[in-house]
Amino acid sequence: MRVLEQMREHNPLVHCMTNSVVTNFTANGLLAIGASPVMAYAQEEVADLAAVAGALLLNIGTLSAEQIESMIKAGKAANQAGVPVILDPVGAGATTFRTEMSLKILAEVKVDVLRGNGGEIASLIGVEGAVKGVDGSVSGDAGDVSRRAAKQFDCVAVVTGEVDVITDGTRMAKVANGHPWLTKVVGTGCLLGAVIGAFSALDRERILELTTEAVACYGVAAELAYRETAEKGIGSFQMAFLDQLSRLDDEKVSELRRVEHGRNEGTGHE
Amino acid sequence: MRVLEQMREHNPLVHCMTNSVVTNFTANGLLAIGASPVMAYAQEEVADLAAVAGALLLNIGTLSAEQIESMIKAGKAANQAGVPVILDPVGAGATTFRTEMSLKILAEVKVDVLRGNGGEIASLIGVEGAVKGVDGSVSGDAGDVSRRAAKQFDCVAVVTGEVDVITDGTRMAKVANGHPWLTKVVGTGCLLGAVIGAFSALDRERILELTTEAVACYGVAAELAYRETAEKGIGSFQMAFLDQLSRLDDEKVSELRRVEHGRNEGTGHE
Amino acid sequence: MRVLEQMREHNPLVHCMTNSVVTNFTANGLLAIGASPVMAYAQEEVADLAAVAGALLLNIGTLSAEQIESMIKAGKAANQAGVPVILDPVGAGATTFRTEMSLKILAEVKVDVLRGNGGEIASLIGVEGAVKGVDGSVSGDAGDVSRRAAKQFDCVAVVTGEVDVITDGTRMAKVANGHPWLTKVVGTGCLLGAVIGAFSALDRERILELTTEAVACYGVAAELAYRETAEKGIGSFQMAFLDQLSRLDDEKVSELRRVEHGRNEGTGHE
């Protein structure tokens, strides 16, 4: 699968409804990887855009009740048009409002990919997690949490962490690429959600595989960026990461990816 | 015209009502070129700020109905105070809402400079264009589209593309500076609108000339930035572009500018 | 006081309610220094987050009446929980709306640290100042203005400028670190407010000392960043500044800080 080549050829349009902190970084990251971003939030137009986009990203990082309404409107239009929907429930578990609004979206919109850290995803399936602010770490086993989320919401679940887990509830991939400095740049998780959208847009029938590919490419870019900037610091790393996304090709990814495929077996206690 | 020298001497204040994706890049770009940015959106204060600014930028990239009301309020205050108004109708043509809101602004506010890509400007004068997301390319001839827009809205029209066209409907300048990587960094079109505002603020009687100068300076900075970062990627290019804007001087621009002046002749079929 | 070491150990959570221009830079700056940012604005959740944060930042840079209500709600929750509140009255004096909204916050919330440039702080204590846009310079003596603000609002007042003045109305510190290029990057003043929040979170009983320390560290990072990028420009400076914040340690600060402690004596004319 020469997926990056396809990306640069098709430039899928990703409609991002994301938080105000990361909107610029998200747009630049999508451009770097070869996709086309469009940010739009108004009730009057979100359905129009979502329906013609290659993918729709819903990220609740700086949510308001009004924005959630817009997101649901966009999500329903995407569902109707067969456009993949990615949900990033930023900070779910950190406040009741975030947990409730995430669940509201999941109840009203068919989400294709749910991406979060362990604490966020755990809170959506009712597992208690210690989430500190918006960068909560996983409580419990990522494989277990992701499988249960995938089954409960009938979606691909992505739990990011030191090793990223991607599952549809049955099949599972683990991606060991990436670098801790990603946690030192705001919006790297959020941009990953958008990049998963761009990959999903390439083939709506192969979302699990393409999501795994997106996560691997992302991690490889981070590793290459770190090599360039280890002596400098996280400002330089941020820009080098965008540089690497823009220069990444299928050969480089193929050489450096560390992906393990398997089954996501339940414990039988669910 | 030692226009960059003037800019650094006068530091014109540019009141930007722009989209949430590019607001930081816009402010830093204005600071780099030597202007002073102020971003303000609240109905309670926009008229006060617009009236004392050197220029007002209206950019509808992440519009809401409420923001459009604020923009019109600011625009009217600018008109009354003789402050140049720049309109960037981001995504006009991509959704009906954007086209309608752009036309509403143009109906209620005297716009001095209208800046967009070919698809956006074409959609405002009722020419069908294939606009993909917010980065539509020109349909039809840029000279034709820009002339008709300039006449219809009684303004200077700037249609950006591989060659940028600036016209008041009669006189025309074509600027061949710039670099394709500008399309790989989000907000470069939006920042250009703000920079045109900063240049316009220097002399309200010479907006066509100063807009042309703004476009040429911008393109030269992009070329110089590309020379530095061709091997690196678009993250580095973005920062190098800000670097170049901050170091640009009239000599460098004079040496590198590729500007052609002419008449913008109609076909007689209008 | 090995304050940076403490920061990296405790990663205090700073709840930022800040303006849309600087939100990304603020989050990355906090991450760089070793703190954890969370941005949240919705009335439904701000009290929950403010109460568990290490500090709360209120920055009115792109205010709306509705956001001010949210800020007051968050501020009251912070007060009740003993969480330090930092107020940055961006553009106070530039419009009546900003002055009034700043005073409204100060009337309803106990602010622990008030940070602004001379013009902003002067306008809040009713001293006429010539404020141009949002980057007004001090009118009158910074020591005098800061002392009067500290006494009137019962807080630590920080007036930034060529030399930064920090006072509780009696004790005073002057910090001579920093670099003029800080004024060429948008949001450096706003980020300083957030960084003061992160430092304050380390020990709520020593806010004056920790605020002084924050200002000194910040200035040292700027000086080091300038050394690296003087030949390049302000795009590179911005990233090098984040780099330096992420690499800064107590030894480097101790070597380069230029802090003078004294009394803030009134003129007897107040």
mmCIF file of N, CA, C and O in Angstrom, chain C residues 29 40 52 54 60 85 105 130 140 143 152 170 173 175 191 207 222:
data_model
loop_
_atom_site.group_PDB
_atom_site.id
_atom_site.type_symbol
_atom_site.label_atom_id
_atom_site.label_comp_id
_atom_site.label_asym_id
_atom_site.label_seq_id
_atom_site.Cartn_x
_atom_site.Cartn_y
_atom_site.Cartn_z
ATOM 1 N N GLY C 29 4.477 27.111 25.444
ATOM 2 C CA GLY C 29 5.401 27.727 26.400
ATOM 3 C C GLY C 29 5.293 27.080 27.770
ATOM 4 O O GLY C 29 6.307 26.842 28.443
ATOM 5 N N ALA C 40 -9.929 25.977 28.743
ATOM 6 C CA ALA C 40 -11.350 25.653 28.812
ATOM 7 C C ALA C 40 -12.109 26.928 29.106
ATOM 8 O O ALA C 40 -11.663 27.740 29.925
ATOM 9 N N VAL C 52 -9.451 22.709 40.556
ATOM 10 C CA VAL C 52 -8.428 21.668 40.710
ATOM 11 C C VAL C 52 -7.087 22.062 40.086
ATOM 12 O O VAL C 52 -6.105 21.319 40.156
ATOM 13 N N GLY C 54 -3.541 24.301 39.397
ATOM 14 C CA GLY C 54 -2.519 24.911 40.237
ATOM 15 C C GLY C 54 -2.591 26.432 40.179
ATOM 16 O O GLY C 54 -2.177 27.134 41.100
ATOM 17 N N ILE C 60 -7.731 38.876 28.744
ATOM 18 C CA ILE C 60 -8.901 39.393 28.020
ATOM 19 C C ILE C 60 -8.604 39.812 26.581
ATOM 20 O O ILE C 60 -9.369 40.563 25.975
ATOM 21 N N VAL C 85 -4.887 33.365 41.103
ATOM 22 C CA VAL C 85 -5.488 33.900 39.879
ATOM 23 C C VAL C 85 -4.585 34.988 39.318
ATOM 24 O O VAL C 85 -4.218 35.920 40.039
ATOM 25 N N ILE C 105 -13.821 42.261 36.483
ATOM 26 C CA ILE C 105 -13.155 41.064 37.014
ATOM 27 C C ILE C 105 -12.509 41.381 38.355
ATOM 28 O O ILE C 105 -12.671 40.646 39.341
ATOM 29 N N ALA C 130 -1.236 57.010 27.210
ATOM 30 C CA ALA C 130 -1.390 56.944 25.754
ATOM 31 C C ALA C 130 -1.141 55.499 25.346
ATOM 32 O O ALA C 130 -0.007 55.047 25.266
ATOM 33 N N GLY C 140 4.322 57.567 32.797
ATOM 34 C CA GLY C 140 4.681 57.775 34.195
ATOM 35 C C GLY C 140 5.640 56.695 34.647
ATOM 36 O O GLY C 140 6.128 55.892 33.850
ATOM 37 N N GLY C 143 7.347 52.111 38.742
ATOM 38 C CA GLY C 143 7.330 51.821 40.172
ATOM 39 C C GLY C 143 6.090 52.415 40.822
ATOM 40 O O GLY C 143 5.402 51.767 41.620
ATOM 41 N N GLN C 152 -4.265 49.233 45.430
ATOM 42 C CA GLN C 152 -5.695 49.371 45.127
ATOM 43 C C GLN C 152 -6.379 48.011 44.988
ATOM 44 O O GLN C 152 -7.510 47.834 45.450
ATOM 45 N N THR C 170 4.733 47.184 48.642
ATOM 46 C CA THR C 170 5.734 47.567 49.636
ATOM 47 C C THR C 170 7.123 47.113 49.181
ATOM 48 O O THR C 170 8.010 47.926 48.948
ATOM 49 N N ALA C 173 10.737 44.296 43.219
ATOM 50 C CA ALA C 173 11.887 43.741 42.515
ATOM 51 C C ALA C 173 11.899 44.333 41.107
ATOM 52 O O ALA C 173 10.844 44.578 40.514
ATOM 53 N N VAL C 175 13.571 43.569 37.365
ATOM 54 C CA VAL C 175 14.260 42.557 36.573
ATOM 55 C C VAL C 175 14.712 43.194 35.260
ATOM 56 O O VAL C 175 13.882 43.711 34.501
ATOM 57 N N LEU C 191 2.054 34.913 27.370
ATOM 58 C CA LEU C 191 2.669 33.687 27.882
ATOM 59 C C LEU C 191 3.317 33.940 29.238
ATOM 60 O O LEU C 191 3.261 33.093 30.132
ATOM 61 N N ILE C 207 4.078 34.173 46.524
ATOM 62 C CA ILE C 207 3.764 34.590 45.152
ATOM 63 C C ILE C 207 4.669 35.718 44.666
ATOM 64 O O ILE C 207 5.109 35.723 43.516
ATOM 65 N N ALA C 222 14.855 34.575 26.873
ATOM 66 C CA ALA C 222 14.813 35.468 25.706
ATOM 67 C C ALA C 222 16.221 35.877 25.285
ATOM 68 O O ALA C 222 16.544 35.910 24.090
#
